[in-house]
mmCIF file of C-alpha atoms and ligand atoms in Angstrom:
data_model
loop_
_atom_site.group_PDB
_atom_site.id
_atom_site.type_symbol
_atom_site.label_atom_id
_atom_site.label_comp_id
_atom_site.label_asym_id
_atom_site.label_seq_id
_atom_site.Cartn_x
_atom_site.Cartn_y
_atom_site.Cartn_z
ATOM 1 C CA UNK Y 107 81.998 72.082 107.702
ATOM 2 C CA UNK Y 108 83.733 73.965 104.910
ATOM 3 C CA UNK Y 109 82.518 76.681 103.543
ATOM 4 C CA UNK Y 110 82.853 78.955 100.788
ATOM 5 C CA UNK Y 111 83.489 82.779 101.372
ATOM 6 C CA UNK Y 112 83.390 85.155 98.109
ATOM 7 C CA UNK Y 113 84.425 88.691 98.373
ATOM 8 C CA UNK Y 114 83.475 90.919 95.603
ATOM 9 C CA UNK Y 115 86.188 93.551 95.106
ATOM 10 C CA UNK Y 116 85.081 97.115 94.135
ATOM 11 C CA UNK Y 117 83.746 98.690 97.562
ATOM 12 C CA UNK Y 118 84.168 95.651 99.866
ATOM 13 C CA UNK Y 119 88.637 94.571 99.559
ATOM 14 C CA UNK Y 120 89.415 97.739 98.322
ATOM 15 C CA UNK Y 121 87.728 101.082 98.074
ATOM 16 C CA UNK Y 122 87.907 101.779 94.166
ATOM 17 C CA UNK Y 123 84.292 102.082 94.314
ATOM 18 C CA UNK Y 124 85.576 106.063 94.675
ATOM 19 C CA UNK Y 125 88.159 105.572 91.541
ATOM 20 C CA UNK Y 126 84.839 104.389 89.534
ATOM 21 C CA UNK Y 127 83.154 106.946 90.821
ATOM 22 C CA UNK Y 128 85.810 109.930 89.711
ATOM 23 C CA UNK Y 129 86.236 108.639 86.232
ATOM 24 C CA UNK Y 130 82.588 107.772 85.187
ATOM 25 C CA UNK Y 131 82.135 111.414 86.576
ATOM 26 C CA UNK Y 132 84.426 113.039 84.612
ATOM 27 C CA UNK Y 133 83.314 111.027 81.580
ATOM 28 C CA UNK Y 134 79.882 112.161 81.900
ATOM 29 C CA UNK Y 135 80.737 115.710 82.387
ATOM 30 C CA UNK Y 136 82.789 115.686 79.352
ATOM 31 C CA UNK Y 137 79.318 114.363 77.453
ATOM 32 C CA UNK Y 138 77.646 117.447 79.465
ATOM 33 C CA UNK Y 139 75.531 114.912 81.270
ATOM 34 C CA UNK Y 140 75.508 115.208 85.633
ATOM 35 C CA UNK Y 141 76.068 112.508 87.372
ATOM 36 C CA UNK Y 142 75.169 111.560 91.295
ATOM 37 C CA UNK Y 143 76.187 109.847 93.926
ATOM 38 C CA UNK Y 144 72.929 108.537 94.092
ATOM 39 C CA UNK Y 145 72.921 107.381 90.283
ATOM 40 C CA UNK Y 146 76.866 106.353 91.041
ATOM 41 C CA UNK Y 147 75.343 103.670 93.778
ATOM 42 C CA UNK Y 148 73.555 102.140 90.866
ATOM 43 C CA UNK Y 149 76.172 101.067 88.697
ATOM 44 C CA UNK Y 150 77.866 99.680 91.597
ATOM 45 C CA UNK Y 151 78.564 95.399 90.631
ATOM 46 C CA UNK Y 152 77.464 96.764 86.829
ATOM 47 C CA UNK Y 153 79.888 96.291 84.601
ATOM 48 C CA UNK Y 154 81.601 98.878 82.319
ATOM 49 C CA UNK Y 155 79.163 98.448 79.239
ATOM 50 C CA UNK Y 156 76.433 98.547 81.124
ATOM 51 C CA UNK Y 157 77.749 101.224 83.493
ATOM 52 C CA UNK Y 158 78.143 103.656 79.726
ATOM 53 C CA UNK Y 159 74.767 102.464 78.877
ATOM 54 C CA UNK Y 160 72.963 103.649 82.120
ATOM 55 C CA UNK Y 161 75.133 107.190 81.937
ATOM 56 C CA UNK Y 162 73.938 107.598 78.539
ATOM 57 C CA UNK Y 163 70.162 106.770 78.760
ATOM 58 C CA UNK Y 164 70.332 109.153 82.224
ATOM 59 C CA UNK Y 165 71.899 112.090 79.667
ATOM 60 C CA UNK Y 166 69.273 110.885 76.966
ATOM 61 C CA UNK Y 167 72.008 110.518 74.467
ATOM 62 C CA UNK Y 168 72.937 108.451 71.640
ATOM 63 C CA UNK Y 169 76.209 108.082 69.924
ATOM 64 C CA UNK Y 170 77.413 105.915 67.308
ATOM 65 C CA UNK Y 171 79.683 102.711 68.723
ATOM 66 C CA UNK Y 172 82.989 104.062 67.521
ATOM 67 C CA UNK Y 173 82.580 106.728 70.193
ATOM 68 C CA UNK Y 174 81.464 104.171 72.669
ATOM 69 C CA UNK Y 175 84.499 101.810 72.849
ATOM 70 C CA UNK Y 176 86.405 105.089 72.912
ATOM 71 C CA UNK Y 177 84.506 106.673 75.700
ATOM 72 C CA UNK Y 178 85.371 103.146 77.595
ATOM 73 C CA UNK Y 179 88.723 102.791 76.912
ATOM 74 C CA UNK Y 180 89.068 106.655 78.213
ATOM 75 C CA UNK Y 181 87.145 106.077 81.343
ATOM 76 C CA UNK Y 182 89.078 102.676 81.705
ATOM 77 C CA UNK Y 183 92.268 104.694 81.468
ATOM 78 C CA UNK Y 184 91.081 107.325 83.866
ATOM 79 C CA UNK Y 185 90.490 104.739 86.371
ATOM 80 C CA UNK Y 186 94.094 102.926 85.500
ATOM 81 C CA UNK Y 187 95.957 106.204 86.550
ATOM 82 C CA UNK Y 188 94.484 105.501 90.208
ATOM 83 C CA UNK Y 189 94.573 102.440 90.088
ATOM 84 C CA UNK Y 190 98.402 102.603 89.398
ATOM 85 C CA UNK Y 191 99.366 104.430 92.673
ATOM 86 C CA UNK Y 192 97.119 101.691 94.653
ATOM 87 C CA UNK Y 193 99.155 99.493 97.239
ATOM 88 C CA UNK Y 194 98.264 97.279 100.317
ATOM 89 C CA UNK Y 195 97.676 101.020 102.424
ATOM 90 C CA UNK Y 196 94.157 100.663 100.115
ATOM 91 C CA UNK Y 197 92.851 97.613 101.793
ATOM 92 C CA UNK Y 198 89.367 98.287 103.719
ATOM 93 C CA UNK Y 199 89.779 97.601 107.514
ATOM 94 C CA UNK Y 200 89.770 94.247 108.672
ATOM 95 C CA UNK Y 201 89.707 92.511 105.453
ATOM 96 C CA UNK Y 202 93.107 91.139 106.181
ATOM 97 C CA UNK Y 203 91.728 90.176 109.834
ATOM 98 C CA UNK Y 204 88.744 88.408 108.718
ATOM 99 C CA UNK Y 205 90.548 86.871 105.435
ATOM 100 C CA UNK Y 206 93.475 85.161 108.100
ATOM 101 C CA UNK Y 207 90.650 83.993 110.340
ATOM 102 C CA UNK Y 208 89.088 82.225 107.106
ATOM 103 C CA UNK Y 209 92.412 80.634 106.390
ATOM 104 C CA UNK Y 210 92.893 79.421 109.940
ATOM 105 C CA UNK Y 211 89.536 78.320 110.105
ATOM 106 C CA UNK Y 212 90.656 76.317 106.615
ATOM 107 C CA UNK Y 213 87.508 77.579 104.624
ATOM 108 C CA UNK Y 214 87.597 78.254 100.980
ATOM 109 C CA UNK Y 215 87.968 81.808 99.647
ATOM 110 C CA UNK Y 216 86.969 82.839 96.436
ATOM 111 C CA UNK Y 217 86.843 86.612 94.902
ATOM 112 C CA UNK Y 218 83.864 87.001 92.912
ATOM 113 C CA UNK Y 219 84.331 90.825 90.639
ATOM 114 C CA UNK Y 220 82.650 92.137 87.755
ATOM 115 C CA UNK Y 221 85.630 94.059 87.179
ATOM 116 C CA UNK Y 222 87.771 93.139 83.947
ATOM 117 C CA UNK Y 223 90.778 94.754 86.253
ATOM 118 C CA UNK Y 224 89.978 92.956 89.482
ATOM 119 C CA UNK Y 225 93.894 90.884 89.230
ATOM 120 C CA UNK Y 226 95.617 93.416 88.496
ATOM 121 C CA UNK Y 227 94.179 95.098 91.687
ATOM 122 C CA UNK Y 228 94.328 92.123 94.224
ATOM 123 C CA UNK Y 229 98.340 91.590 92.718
ATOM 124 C CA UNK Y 230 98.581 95.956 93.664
ATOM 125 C CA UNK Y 231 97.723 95.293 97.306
ATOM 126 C CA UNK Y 232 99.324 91.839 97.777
ATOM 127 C CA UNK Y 233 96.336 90.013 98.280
ATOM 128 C CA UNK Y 234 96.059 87.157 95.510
ATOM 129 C CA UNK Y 235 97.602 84.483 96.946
ATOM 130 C CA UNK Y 236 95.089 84.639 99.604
ATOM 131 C CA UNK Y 237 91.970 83.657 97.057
ATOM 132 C CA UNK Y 238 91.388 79.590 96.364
ATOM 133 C CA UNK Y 239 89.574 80.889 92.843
ATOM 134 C CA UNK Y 240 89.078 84.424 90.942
ATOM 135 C CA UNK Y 241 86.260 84.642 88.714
ATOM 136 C CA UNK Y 242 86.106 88.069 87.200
ATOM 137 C CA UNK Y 243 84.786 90.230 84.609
ATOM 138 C CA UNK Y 244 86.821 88.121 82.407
ATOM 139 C CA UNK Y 245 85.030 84.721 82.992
ATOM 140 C CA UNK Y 246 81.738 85.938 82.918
ATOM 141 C CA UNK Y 247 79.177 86.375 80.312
ATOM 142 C CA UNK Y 248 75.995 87.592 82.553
ATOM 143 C CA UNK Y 249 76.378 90.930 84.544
ATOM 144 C CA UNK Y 250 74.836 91.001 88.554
ATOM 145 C CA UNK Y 251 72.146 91.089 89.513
ATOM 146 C CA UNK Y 252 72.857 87.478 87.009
ATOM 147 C CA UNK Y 253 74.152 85.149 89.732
ATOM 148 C CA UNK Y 254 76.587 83.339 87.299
ATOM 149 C CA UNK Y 255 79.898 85.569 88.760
ATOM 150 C CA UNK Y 256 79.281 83.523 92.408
ATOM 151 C CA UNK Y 257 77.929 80.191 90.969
ATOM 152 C CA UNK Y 258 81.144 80.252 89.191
ATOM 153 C CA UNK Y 259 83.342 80.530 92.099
ATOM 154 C CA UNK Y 260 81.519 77.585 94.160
ATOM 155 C CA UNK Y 261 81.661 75.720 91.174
ATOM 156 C CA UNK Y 262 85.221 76.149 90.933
ATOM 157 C CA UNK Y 263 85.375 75.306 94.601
ATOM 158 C CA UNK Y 264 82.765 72.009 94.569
ATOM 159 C CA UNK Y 265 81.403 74.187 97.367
ATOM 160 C CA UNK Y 266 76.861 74.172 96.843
ATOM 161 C CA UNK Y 267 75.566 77.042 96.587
ATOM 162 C CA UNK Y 268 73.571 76.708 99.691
ATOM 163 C CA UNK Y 269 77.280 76.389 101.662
ATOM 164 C CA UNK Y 270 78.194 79.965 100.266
ATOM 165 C CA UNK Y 271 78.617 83.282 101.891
ATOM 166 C CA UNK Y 272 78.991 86.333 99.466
ATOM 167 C CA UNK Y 273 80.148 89.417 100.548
ATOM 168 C CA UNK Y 274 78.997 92.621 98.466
ATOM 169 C CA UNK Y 275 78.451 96.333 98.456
ATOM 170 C CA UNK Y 276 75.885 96.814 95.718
ATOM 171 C CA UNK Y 277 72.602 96.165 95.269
ATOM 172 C CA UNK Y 278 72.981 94.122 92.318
ATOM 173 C CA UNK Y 279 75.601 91.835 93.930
ATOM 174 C CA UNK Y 280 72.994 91.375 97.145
ATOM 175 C CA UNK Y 281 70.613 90.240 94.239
ATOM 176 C CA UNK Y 282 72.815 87.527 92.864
ATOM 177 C CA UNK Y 283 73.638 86.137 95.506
ATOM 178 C CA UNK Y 284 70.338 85.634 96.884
ATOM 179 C CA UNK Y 285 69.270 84.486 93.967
ATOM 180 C CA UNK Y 286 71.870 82.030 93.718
ATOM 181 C CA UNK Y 287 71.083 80.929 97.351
ATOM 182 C CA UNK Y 288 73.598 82.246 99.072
ATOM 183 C CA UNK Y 289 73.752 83.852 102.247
ATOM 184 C CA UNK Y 290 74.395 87.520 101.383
ATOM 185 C CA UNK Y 291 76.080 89.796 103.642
ATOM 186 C CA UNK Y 292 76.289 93.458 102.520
ATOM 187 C CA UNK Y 293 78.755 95.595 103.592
ATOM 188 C CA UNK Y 294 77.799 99.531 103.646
ATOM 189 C CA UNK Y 295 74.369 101.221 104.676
ATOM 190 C CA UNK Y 296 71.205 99.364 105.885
ATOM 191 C CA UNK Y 297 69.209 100.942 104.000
ATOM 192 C CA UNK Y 298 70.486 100.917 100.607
ATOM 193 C CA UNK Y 299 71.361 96.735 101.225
ATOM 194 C CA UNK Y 300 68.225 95.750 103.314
ATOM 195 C CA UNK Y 301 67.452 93.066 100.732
ATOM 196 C CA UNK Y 302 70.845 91.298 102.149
ATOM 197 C CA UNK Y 303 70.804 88.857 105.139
ATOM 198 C CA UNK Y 304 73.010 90.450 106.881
ATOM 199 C CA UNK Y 305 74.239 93.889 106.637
ATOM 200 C CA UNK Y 306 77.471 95.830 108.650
ATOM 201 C CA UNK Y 307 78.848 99.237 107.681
ATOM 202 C CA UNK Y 308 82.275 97.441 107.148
ATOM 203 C CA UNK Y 309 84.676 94.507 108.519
ATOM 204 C CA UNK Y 310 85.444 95.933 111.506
ATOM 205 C CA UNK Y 311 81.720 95.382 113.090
ATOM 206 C CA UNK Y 312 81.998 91.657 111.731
ATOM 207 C CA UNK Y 313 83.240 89.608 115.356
ATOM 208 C CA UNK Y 314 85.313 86.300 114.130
ATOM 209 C CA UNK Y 315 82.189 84.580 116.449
ATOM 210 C CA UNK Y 316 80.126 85.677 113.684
ATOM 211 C CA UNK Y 317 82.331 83.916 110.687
ATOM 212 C CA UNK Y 318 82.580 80.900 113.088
ATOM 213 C CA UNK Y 319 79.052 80.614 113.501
ATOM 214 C CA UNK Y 320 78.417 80.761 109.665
ATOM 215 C CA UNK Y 321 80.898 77.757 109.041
ATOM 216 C CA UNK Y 322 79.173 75.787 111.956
ATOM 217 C CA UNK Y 323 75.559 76.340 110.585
ATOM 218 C CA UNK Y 324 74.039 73.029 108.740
ATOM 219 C CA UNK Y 325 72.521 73.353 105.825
ATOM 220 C CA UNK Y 326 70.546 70.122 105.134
HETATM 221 C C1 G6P B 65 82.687 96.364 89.663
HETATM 222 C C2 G6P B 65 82.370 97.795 90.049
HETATM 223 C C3 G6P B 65 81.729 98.548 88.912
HETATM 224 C C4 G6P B 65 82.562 98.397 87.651
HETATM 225 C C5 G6P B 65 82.690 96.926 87.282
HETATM 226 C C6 G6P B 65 83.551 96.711 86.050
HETATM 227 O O1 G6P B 65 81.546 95.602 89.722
HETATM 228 O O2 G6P B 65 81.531 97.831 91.182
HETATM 229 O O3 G6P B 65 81.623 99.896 89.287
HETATM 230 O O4 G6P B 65 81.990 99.104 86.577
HETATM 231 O O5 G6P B 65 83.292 96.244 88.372
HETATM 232 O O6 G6P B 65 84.875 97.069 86.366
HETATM 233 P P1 G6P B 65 86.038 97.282 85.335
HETATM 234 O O7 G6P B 65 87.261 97.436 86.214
HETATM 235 O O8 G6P B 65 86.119 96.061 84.478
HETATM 236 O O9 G6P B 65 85.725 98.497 84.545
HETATM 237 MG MG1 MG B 66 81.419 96.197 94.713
#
């Protein structure tokens, strides 16, 4: 049975989750507004309007638009500066273990980002030419917890959605892909993904048994 397998990037490939973290930080101090790790876990999968909208309601702040798209293209260039000194030393654990067992095991891998830089990143550690399609924060109109990012990629695939496993880190990314019928697997702490089917605190707890037995399983 083929599958489809669709990695989001940010916090599950590649730890920029921390990058996002640093800049959004520093962009909120310089509005004088704090800023959490626990308020950092929800913008996680939120794109970068959205992310600026959240940081300002938190602050209670308004500000005219000019200073918005400024404020993004400063945090975007904040996060470009790490972004730059990336290279395939960045890759989580056993991503490159479980993505050659997928290509043995001739299922179809997809990447499925909200980020507008998520090419640029995969090209940084050498791992495009692994992905059958991208769909990132360029192709898509509707922000997760909107499923459209991963009904995208299986589209691109002619994989149904019922025949796709999504990987994710955030909350919002468990959400869309359960509500695009997917079997979501989070990767990071129980509690914060317990709405996921499965969850494991990263790739090395995930057994190459467990991928096979996802391919095997029927869905009628
Ligand atoms: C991912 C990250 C978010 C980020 C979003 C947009 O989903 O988890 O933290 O805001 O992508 O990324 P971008 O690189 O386009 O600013
Ligand atoms: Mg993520």
């Amino acid at each position: 049975m083929k599958k489809a397998f669709i990695f989001d990037l940010d916090g599950v490939i590649v730890d920029t989750a921390k990058y996002h973290f640093l800049a959004w930080q520093k962009l909120a101090h310089s509005l004088g507004i704090s800023f959490s790790e626990e308020q950092n876990e929800q913008l996680k999968g939120v794109s970068r309007v959205q992310s600026l909208e959240k940081i300002l309601e938190w602050g209670n702040k308004t500000i005219s638009e000019e200073r918005f798209s400024r404020l993004m293209s400063e945090k975007n260039e904040e996060y470009l500066s790490y972004i730059a000194k990336m290279d395939a030393g960045e890759i989580l654990p056993d991503v490159p273990r479980i993505l050659e067992h997928l290509i043995l095991e001739n299922q179809a891998i997809a990447l499925g980002s909200a980020s507008k830089n998520a090419r640029a990143i995969l090209e940084k550690v050498q791992l495009y030419d692994k992905f059958n399609t991208i769909v990132d924060g360029t192709n898509v109109s509707k922000a997760k917890p909107d499923p459209e990012v991963f009904l995208l990629g299986a589209k691109a695939l002619g994989i149904s959605p019922e025949n796709c496993i999504v990987f994710e880190d955030s909350v919002a990314g468990i959400k869309a892909a359960n509500i695009a019928n997917m079997i979501s697997i989070g990767i990071g702490n129980q509690e914060v993904l317990h709405e996921a089917d499965y969850v494991f605190n990263d790739f090395t707890e995930i057994k190459e048994e467990f991928i096979n037995q996802l391919v095997a399983t029927k869905i009628v």
